[in-house]
Amino acid sequence: SQELEQSPQSLIVQEGKNLTINCTSSKTLYGLYWYKQKYGEGLIFLMMLQKGGEEKSHEKITAKLDEKKQQSSLHITASQPSHAGIYLCGAALGGDSNYQLIWGAGTKLIIKP
Amino acid sequence: ETGVTQTPRHLVMGMTNKKSLKCEQHLGHNAMYWYKQSAKKPLELMFVYNFKEQTENNSVPSRFSPECPNSSHLFLHLHTLQPEDSALYLCASSQGSGMGISYNEQFFGPGTRLTVL
């Protein structure tokens, strides 16, 4: 199994509906990133969370970090076609000079008009 | 140009060819990264350069050879690749930490779509 699991792998949502994507780690999280990728293109930074319980919002996207669960969730409110794409979480695992930077396999989001 | 640029955007090569991928960042960052992205697989970190020094090499085969002549430029030299090396190769940069991988936000280039025949 992967060290950073994203769920679901893909999601089809009616425009205007809310949705949640999860990213769960098998190890302690020392920092978690959310990025968005359009097919075949580079990654666009959404937000970074570092402290347990931290929550950040940007426009209609909110991300939270649950340190105890070693999990982060990304919530989109009133989804729009512009939200379609692949959402990737990346995390720094371990501590001090021994940490790894790993990524989830991504969640493909399709918005139905 | 702003941000992180990569050239070429698409590359088709035979298994006996030698080619190079180029990455350039205009953000004043000190850390640069090469990633491999294959279909339905997690992003794989290949190499990290921090202040022009290679700090990570995640068991990447020797047919991939990185070069970082200065903090703004990063190359990936390719030699005798295999078909399974076909993937999207992404370059990223961030503020360096002076040691290993930085926690700072990474800025990604658009990638080079590589096909090995």
PDB file of C-alpha atoms in Angstrom:
ATOM      1  CA  SER A   1       0.000   0.000   0.000  1.00  0.00           C
ATOM      2  CA  GLN A   2       1.042   3.574  -0.601  1.00  0.00           C
ATOM      3  CA  GLU A   3       2.337   5.771   2.207  1.00  0.00           C
ATOM      4  CA  LEU A   4       0.017   8.561   1.124  1.00  0.00           C
ATOM      5  CA  GLU A   5      -3.445   7.403   0.116  1.00  0.00           C
ATOM      6  CA  GLN A   6      -5.900   9.655  -1.649  1.00  0.00           C
ATOM      7  CA  SER A   7      -9.601   8.946  -1.837  1.00  0.00           C
ATOM      8  CA  PRO A   8     -11.559   8.741  -3.927  1.00  0.00           C
ATOM      9  CA  GLN A   9      -9.442   8.011  -6.995  1.00  0.00           C
ATOM     10  CA  SER A  10     -11.995   9.780  -9.157  1.00  0.00           C
ATOM     11  CA  LEU A  11     -15.119  11.801  -8.566  1.00  0.00           C
ATOM     12  CA  ILE A  12     -17.938  13.025 -10.787  1.00  0.00           C
ATOM     13  CA  VAL A  13     -19.952  15.841  -9.246  1.00  0.00           C
ATOM     14  CA  GLN A  14     -22.885  17.866 -10.478  1.00  0.00           C
ATOM     15  CA  GLU A  15     -22.023  21.542 -10.877  1.00  0.00           C
ATOM     16  CA  GLY A  16     -22.993  23.454  -7.777  1.00  0.00           C
ATOM     17  CA  LYS A  17     -22.593  20.520  -5.402  1.00  0.00           C
ATOM     18  CA  ASN A  18     -20.061  20.232  -2.608  1.00  0.00           C
ATOM     19  CA  LEU A  19     -17.346  17.598  -2.473  1.00  0.00           C
ATOM     20  CA  THR A  20     -14.523  16.330  -0.266  1.00  0.00           C
ATOM     21  CA  ILE A  21     -11.220  14.667  -1.133  1.00  0.00           C
ATOM     22  CA  ASN A  22      -9.135  12.949   1.511  1.00  0.00           C
ATOM     23  CA  CYS A  23      -5.433  12.326   1.892  1.00  0.00           C
ATOM     24  CA  THR A  24      -4.311   9.852   4.566  1.00  0.00           C
ATOM     25  CA  SER A  25      -0.779   9.136   5.660  1.00  0.00           C
ATOM     26  CA  SER A  26       0.681   5.991   7.173  1.00  0.00           C
ATOM     27  CA  LYS A  27       3.294   8.090   9.003  1.00  0.00           C
ATOM     28  CA  THR A  28       3.404  11.332  10.974  1.00  0.00           C
ATOM     29  CA  LEU A  29       2.816  14.359   8.808  1.00  0.00           C
ATOM     30  CA  TYR A  30       5.211  17.287   9.070  1.00  0.00           C
ATOM     31  CA  GLY A  31       3.680  19.326   6.328  1.00  0.00           C
ATOM     32  CA  LEU A  32       1.020  18.696   3.729  1.00  0.00           C
ATOM     33  CA  TYR A  33       0.518  20.327   0.344  1.00  0.00           C
ATOM     34  CA  TRP A  34      -2.469  20.402  -1.952  1.00  0.00           C
ATOM     35  CA  TYR A  35      -1.943  20.984  -5.639  1.00  0.00           C
ATOM     36  CA  LYS A  36      -4.189  20.961  -8.683  1.00  0.00           C
ATOM     37  CA  GLN A  37      -3.133  19.695 -12.098  1.00  0.00           C
ATOM     38  CA  LYS A  38      -4.774  20.053 -15.463  1.00  0.00           C
ATOM     39  CA  TYR A  39      -4.196  17.005 -17.653  1.00  0.00           C
ATOM     40  CA  GLY A  40      -0.593  16.786 -18.872  1.00  0.00           C
ATOM     41  CA  GLU A  41       0.406  20.089 -17.278  1.00  0.00           C
ATOM     42  CA  GLY A  42       2.328  21.236 -14.258  1.00  0.00           C
ATOM     43  CA  LEU A  43       0.970  21.446 -10.734  1.00  0.00           C
ATOM     44  CA  ILE A  44      -0.602  24.586  -9.354  1.00  0.00           C
ATOM     45  CA  PHE A  45      -0.167  25.208  -5.636  1.00  0.00           C
ATOM     46  CA  LEU A  46      -3.397  25.492  -3.653  1.00  0.00           C
ATOM     47  CA  MET A  47      -2.311  25.541  -0.025  1.00  0.00           C
ATOM     48  CA  MET A  48       0.038  24.108   2.564  1.00  0.00           C
ATOM     49  CA  LEU A  49      -0.827  22.964   6.073  1.00  0.00           C
ATOM     50  CA  GLN A  50       1.717  22.443   8.806  1.00  0.00           C
ATOM     51  CA  LYS A  51       0.049  22.466  12.177  1.00  0.00           C
ATOM     52  CA  GLY A  52      -2.430  19.997  13.562  1.00  0.00           C
ATOM     53  CA  GLY A  53      -5.921  21.376  13.340  1.00  0.00           C
ATOM     54  CA  GLU A  54      -4.873  23.996  10.829  1.00  0.00           C
ATOM     55  CA  GLU A  55      -7.475  25.049   8.310  1.00  0.00           C
ATOM     56  CA  LYS A  56      -6.977  27.249   5.265  1.00  0.00           C
ATOM     57  CA  SER A  57      -9.342  28.566   2.645  1.00  0.00           C
ATOM     58  CA  HIS A  58      -8.908  29.998  -0.809  1.00  0.00           C
ATOM     59  CA  GLU A  59     -12.028  31.106  -2.639  1.00  0.00           C
ATOM     60  CA  LYS A  60     -14.341  28.071  -2.441  1.00  0.00           C
ATOM     61  CA  ILE A  61     -11.671  25.564  -1.453  1.00  0.00           C
ATOM     62  CA  THR A  62     -10.970  24.701   2.187  1.00  0.00           C
ATOM     63  CA  ALA A  63      -8.317  22.301   3.461  1.00  0.00           C
ATOM     64  CA  LYS A  64      -7.903  20.944   6.977  1.00  0.00           C
ATOM     65  CA  LEU A  65      -5.176  18.955   8.675  1.00  0.00           C
ATOM     66  CA  ASP A  66      -6.115  16.392  11.298  1.00  0.00           C
ATOM     67  CA  GLU A  67      -2.829  15.592  12.973  1.00  0.00           C
ATOM     68  CA  LYS A  68      -4.188  12.768  15.107  1.00  0.00           C
ATOM     69  CA  LYS A  69      -5.740  11.019  12.156  1.00  0.00           C
ATOM     70  CA  GLN A  70      -2.732  11.795  10.004  1.00  0.00           C
ATOM     71  CA  GLN A  71      -5.186  12.976   7.421  1.00  0.00           C
ATOM     72  CA  SER A  72      -6.055  16.043   5.415  1.00  0.00           C
ATOM     73  CA  SER A  73      -9.293  16.834   3.652  1.00  0.00           C
ATOM     74  CA  LEU A  74      -9.947  19.213   0.788  1.00  0.00           C
ATOM     75  CA  HIS A  75     -13.474  20.536   0.538  1.00  0.00           C
ATOM     76  CA  ILE A  76     -14.923  22.394  -2.433  1.00  0.00           C
ATOM     77  CA  THR A  77     -18.142  24.307  -1.955  1.00  0.00           C
ATOM     78  CA  ALA A  78     -20.567  24.928  -4.828  1.00  0.00           C
ATOM     79  CA  SER A  79     -18.335  23.301  -7.419  1.00  0.00           C
ATOM     80  CA  GLN A  80     -17.763  24.948 -10.809  1.00  0.00           C
ATOM     81  CA  PRO A  81     -16.375  23.653 -14.125  1.00  0.00           C
ATOM     82  CA  SER A  82     -13.123  25.484 -13.339  1.00  0.00           C
ATOM     83  CA  HIS A  83     -12.599  23.122 -10.397  1.00  0.00           C
ATOM     84  CA  ALA A  84     -12.217  20.136 -12.719  1.00  0.00           C
ATOM     85  CA  GLY A  85      -8.771  18.553 -12.765  1.00  0.00           C
ATOM     86  CA  ILE A  86      -6.539  16.257 -10.771  1.00  0.00           C
ATOM     87  CA  TYR A  87      -5.964  17.085  -7.120  1.00  0.00           C
ATOM     88  CA  LEU A  88      -2.708  15.903  -5.603  1.00  0.00           C
ATOM     89  CA  CYS A  89      -1.594  15.878  -2.016  1.00  0.00           C
ATOM     90  CA  GLY A  90       2.078  15.831  -1.107  1.00  0.00           C
ATOM     91  CA  ALA A  91       3.535  15.410   2.348  1.00  0.00           C
ATOM     92  CA  ALA A  92       6.743  15.659   4.287  1.00  0.00           C
ATOM     93  CA  LEU A  93       6.998  12.519   6.419  1.00  0.00           C
ATOM     94  CA  GLY A  94       9.468  11.788   9.181  1.00  0.00           C
ATOM     95  CA  GLY A  95      11.430  14.474  10.957  1.00  0.00           C
ATOM     96  CA  ASP A  96      14.654  16.460  11.100  1.00  0.00           C
ATOM     97  CA  SER A  97      17.047  15.607   8.294  1.00  0.00           C
ATOM     98  CA  ASN A  98      15.459  12.259   7.662  1.00  0.00           C
ATOM     99  CA  TYR A  99      12.220  13.297   6.117  1.00  0.00           C
ATOM    100  CA  GLN A 100      10.796  12.165   2.830  1.00  0.00           C
ATOM    101  CA  LEU A 101       8.669  14.078   0.395  1.00  0.00           C
ATOM    102  CA  ILE A 102       6.023  11.826  -1.093  1.00  0.00           C
ATOM    103  CA  TRP A 103       2.843  12.256  -3.073  1.00  0.00           C
ATOM    104  CA  GLY A 104      -0.550  10.678  -3.419  1.00  0.00           C
ATOM    105  CA  ALA A 105      -1.704   9.189  -6.726  1.00  0.00           C
ATOM    106  CA  GLY A 106      -4.233  11.966  -7.243  1.00  0.00           C
ATOM    107  CA  THR A 107      -7.997  12.373  -7.358  1.00  0.00           C
ATOM    108  CA  LYS A 108      -9.514  13.090 -10.730  1.00  0.00           C
ATOM    109  CA  LEU A 109     -12.444  15.492 -10.419  1.00  0.00           C
ATOM    110  CA  ILE A 110     -15.026  15.867 -13.183  1.00  0.00           C
ATOM    111  CA  ILE A 111     -17.743  18.496 -12.919  1.00  0.00           C
ATOM    112  CA  LYS A 112     -20.976  17.747 -14.760  1.00  0.00           C
ATOM    113  CA  PRO A 113     -22.767  20.840 -16.096  1.00  0.00           C
TER     114      PRO A 113
ATOM    115  CA  GLU B   1       9.549  34.615 -18.873  1.00  0.00           C
ATOM    116  CA  THR B   2       8.278  34.100 -15.375  1.00  0.00           C
ATOM    117  CA  GLY B   3       7.968  31.097 -13.077  1.00  0.00           C
ATOM    118  CA  VAL B   4       9.404  27.738 -14.057  1.00  0.00           C
ATOM    119  CA  THR B   5       9.883  26.860 -17.702  1.00  0.00           C
ATOM    120  CA  GLN B   6      10.719  23.506 -19.244  1.00  0.00           C
ATOM    121  CA  THR B   7      11.921  22.578 -22.708  1.00  0.00           C
ATOM    122  CA  PRO B   8      11.099  20.735 -24.779  1.00  0.00           C
ATOM    123  CA  ARG B   9       7.406  20.253 -23.971  1.00  0.00           C
ATOM    124  CA  HIS B  10       7.285  17.005 -25.933  1.00  0.00           C
ATOM    125  CA  LEU B  11      10.076  14.580 -26.800  1.00  0.00           C
ATOM    126  CA  VAL B  12      10.071  11.308 -28.695  1.00  0.00           C
ATOM    127  CA  MET B  13      13.293   9.336 -28.642  1.00  0.00           C
ATOM    128  CA  GLY B  14      14.628   5.919 -29.478  1.00  0.00           C
ATOM    129  CA  MET B  15      16.268   3.709 -26.896  1.00  0.00           C
ATOM    130  CA  THR B  16      19.752   4.433 -28.239  1.00  0.00           C
ATOM    131  CA  ASN B  17      19.389   8.220 -28.345  1.00  0.00           C
ATOM    132  CA  LYS B  18      20.891  10.770 -25.997  1.00  0.00           C
ATOM    133  CA  LYS B  19      18.783  13.794 -25.166  1.00  0.00           C
ATOM    134  CA  SER B  20      18.517  16.406 -22.442  1.00  0.00           C
ATOM    135  CA  LEU B  21      15.612  18.071 -20.680  1.00  0.00           C
ATOM    136  CA  LYS B  22      16.038  21.645 -19.529  1.00  0.00           C
ATOM    137  CA  CYS B  23      14.426  23.502 -16.654  1.00  0.00           C
ATOM    138  CA  GLU B  24      14.833  27.164 -15.798  1.00  0.00           C
ATOM    139  CA  GLN B  25      13.371  29.097 -12.890  1.00  0.00           C
ATOM    140  CA  HIS B  26      13.056  32.866 -12.645  1.00  0.00           C
ATOM    141  CA  LEU B  27      11.930  32.973  -9.017  1.00  0.00           C
ATOM    142  CA  GLY B  28      15.225  33.352  -7.199  1.00  0.00           C
ATOM    143  CA  HIS B  29      14.868  29.945  -5.581  1.00  0.00           C
ATOM    144  CA  ASN B  30      17.737  27.806  -4.354  1.00  0.00           C
ATOM    145  CA  ALA B  31      16.223  24.338  -4.542  1.00  0.00           C
ATOM    146  CA  MET B  32      15.248  22.509  -7.720  1.00  0.00           C
ATOM    147  CA  TYR B  33      13.619  19.123  -8.232  1.00  0.00           C
ATOM    148  CA  TRP B  34      13.037  16.539 -10.947  1.00  0.00           C
ATOM    149  CA  TYR B  35       9.910  14.407 -10.748  1.00  0.00           C
ATOM    150  CA  LYS B  36       8.569  11.580 -12.872  1.00  0.00           C
ATOM    151  CA  GLN B  37       4.812  11.291 -13.309  1.00  0.00           C
ATOM    152  CA  SER B  38       3.459   8.073 -14.823  1.00  0.00           C
ATOM    153  CA  ALA B  39      -0.192   7.368 -15.483  1.00  0.00           C
ATOM    154  CA  LYS B  40      -2.161   6.483 -12.338  1.00  0.00           C
ATOM    155  CA  LYS B  41       0.964   6.446 -10.165  1.00  0.00           C
ATOM    156  CA  PRO B  42       2.053   8.858  -7.463  1.00  0.00           C
ATOM    157  CA  LEU B  43       4.478  11.564  -8.391  1.00  0.00           C
ATOM    158  CA  GLU B  44       8.002  10.164  -7.970  1.00  0.00           C
ATOM    159  CA  LEU B  45      10.744  12.424  -6.704  1.00  0.00           C
ATOM    160  CA  MET B  46      13.924  11.689  -8.686  1.00  0.00           C
ATOM    161  CA  PHE B  47      16.524  14.286  -7.750  1.00  0.00           C
ATOM    162  CA  VAL B  48      16.839  17.306  -5.492  1.00  0.00           C
ATOM    163  CA  TYR B  49      19.395  20.076  -5.714  1.00  0.00           C
ATOM    164  CA  ASN B  50      19.752  22.485  -2.819  1.00  0.00           C
ATOM    165  CA  PHE B  51      22.088  25.436  -3.381  1.00  0.00           C
ATOM    166  CA  LYS B  52      23.464  23.606  -6.454  1.00  0.00           C
ATOM    167  CA  GLU B  53      24.370  20.522  -4.426  1.00  0.00           C
ATOM    168  CA  GLN B  54      22.569  17.254  -5.065  1.00  0.00           C
ATOM    169  CA  THR B  55      20.904  16.281  -1.809  1.00  0.00           C
ATOM    170  CA  GLU B  56      18.581  13.506  -2.948  1.00  0.00           C
ATOM    171  CA  ASN B  57      18.819  10.696  -5.464  1.00  0.00           C
ATOM    172  CA  ASN B  58      15.925   8.347  -4.980  1.00  0.00           C
ATOM    173  CA  SER B  59      17.480   5.204  -6.461  1.00  0.00           C
ATOM    174  CA  VAL B  60      17.150   6.542  -9.973  1.00  0.00           C
ATOM    175  CA  PRO B  61      18.796   4.428 -12.708  1.00  0.00           C
ATOM    176  CA  SER B  62      22.077   5.790 -14.043  1.00  0.00           C
ATOM    177  CA  ARG B  63      20.548   6.284 -17.487  1.00  0.00           C
ATOM    178  CA  PHE B  64      19.142   9.491 -15.938  1.00  0.00           C
ATOM    179  CA  SER B  65      21.851  11.993 -15.128  1.00  0.00           C
ATOM    180  CA  PRO B  66      21.030  15.381 -13.567  1.00  0.00           C
ATOM    181  CA  GLU B  67      23.095  18.528 -13.828  1.00  0.00           C
ATOM    182  CA  CYS B  68      22.676  21.792 -11.973  1.00  0.00           C
ATOM    183  CA  PRO B  69      25.187  24.379 -13.238  1.00  0.00           C
ATOM    184  CA  ASN B  70      23.647  27.207 -11.198  1.00  0.00           C
ATOM    185  CA  SER B  71      20.629  27.777  -8.988  1.00  0.00           C
ATOM    186  CA  SER B  72      18.451  28.849 -11.933  1.00  0.00           C
ATOM    187  CA  HIS B  73      19.043  25.948 -14.299  1.00  0.00           C
ATOM    188  CA  LEU B  74      18.541  22.216 -14.034  1.00  0.00           C
ATOM    189  CA  PHE B  75      19.099  19.587 -16.691  1.00  0.00           C
ATOM    190  CA  LEU B  76      18.194  15.940 -16.970  1.00  0.00           C
ATOM    191  CA  HIS B  77      20.412  14.056 -19.378  1.00  0.00           C
ATOM    192  CA  LEU B  78      18.859  10.936 -20.865  1.00  0.00           C
ATOM    193  CA  HIS B  79      20.799   7.992 -22.278  1.00  0.00           C
ATOM    194  CA  THR B  80      19.681   4.557 -23.483  1.00  0.00           C
ATOM    195  CA  LEU B  81      16.239   4.842 -21.985  1.00  0.00           C
ATOM    196  CA  GLN B  82      13.635   2.079 -21.853  1.00  0.00           C
ATOM    197  CA  PRO B  83      10.000   2.257 -22.995  1.00  0.00           C
ATOM    198  CA  GLU B  84       8.888   2.186 -19.340  1.00  0.00           C
ATOM    199  CA  ASP B  85      10.660   5.523 -18.882  1.00  0.00           C
ATOM    200  CA  SER B  86       7.933   7.173 -20.965  1.00  0.00           C
ATOM    201  CA  ALA B  87       6.210   9.650 -18.658  1.00  0.00           C
ATOM    202  CA  LEU B  88       5.693  13.313 -17.866  1.00  0.00           C
ATOM    203  CA  TYR B  89       8.864  14.764 -16.335  1.00  0.00           C
ATOM    204  CA  LEU B  90       8.217  17.708 -14.082  1.00  0.00           C
ATOM    205  CA  CYS B  91      10.672  20.222 -12.750  1.00  0.00           C
ATOM    206  CA  ALA B  92       9.965  22.276  -9.642  1.00  0.00           C
ATOM    207  CA  SER B  93      11.741  24.885  -7.565  1.00  0.00           C
ATOM    208  CA  SER B  94      11.400  26.262  -4.051  1.00  0.00           C
ATOM    209  CA  GLN B  95      13.211  28.322  -1.471  1.00  0.00           C
ATOM    210  CA  GLY B  96      16.069  26.133  -0.275  1.00  0.00           C
ATOM    211  CA  SER B  97      16.536  25.093   3.318  1.00  0.00           C
ATOM    212  CA  GLY B  98      20.235  24.482   3.213  1.00  0.00           C
ATOM    213  CA  MET B  99      19.711  20.853   4.144  1.00  0.00           C
ATOM    214  CA  GLY B 100      17.896  18.119   2.283  1.00  0.00           C
ATOM    215  CA  ILE B 101      14.376  18.689   1.105  1.00  0.00           C
ATOM    216  CA  SER B 102      12.705  21.995   1.799  1.00  0.00           C
ATOM    217  CA  TYR B 103       9.208  22.223   3.277  1.00  0.00           C
ATOM    218  CA  ASN B 104       8.580  25.364   1.287  1.00  0.00           C
ATOM    219  CA  GLU B 105       5.980  25.598  -1.447  1.00  0.00           C
ATOM    220  CA  GLN B 106       7.173  24.140  -4.724  1.00  0.00           C
ATOM    221  CA  PHE B 107       6.514  25.848  -8.032  1.00  0.00           C
ATOM    222  CA  PHE B 108       6.178  23.469 -10.946  1.00  0.00           C
ATOM    223  CA  GLY B 109       6.955  23.794 -14.613  1.00  0.00           C
ATOM    224  CA  PRO B 110       4.538  22.533 -17.296  1.00  0.00           C
ATOM    225  CA  GLY B 111       6.506  19.323 -17.783  1.00  0.00           C
ATOM    226  CA  THR B 112       8.096  17.460 -20.679  1.00  0.00           C
ATOM    227  CA  ARG B 113       6.038  14.623 -22.125  1.00  0.00           C
ATOM    228  CA  LEU B 114       8.619  11.946 -22.968  1.00  0.00           C
ATOM    229  CA  THR B 115       7.923   8.962 -25.199  1.00  0.00           C
ATOM    230  CA  VAL B 116      10.585   6.275 -25.588  1.00  0.00           C
ATOM    231  CA  LEU B 117      10.139   4.032 -28.615  1.00  0.00           C
TER     232      LEU B 117
END
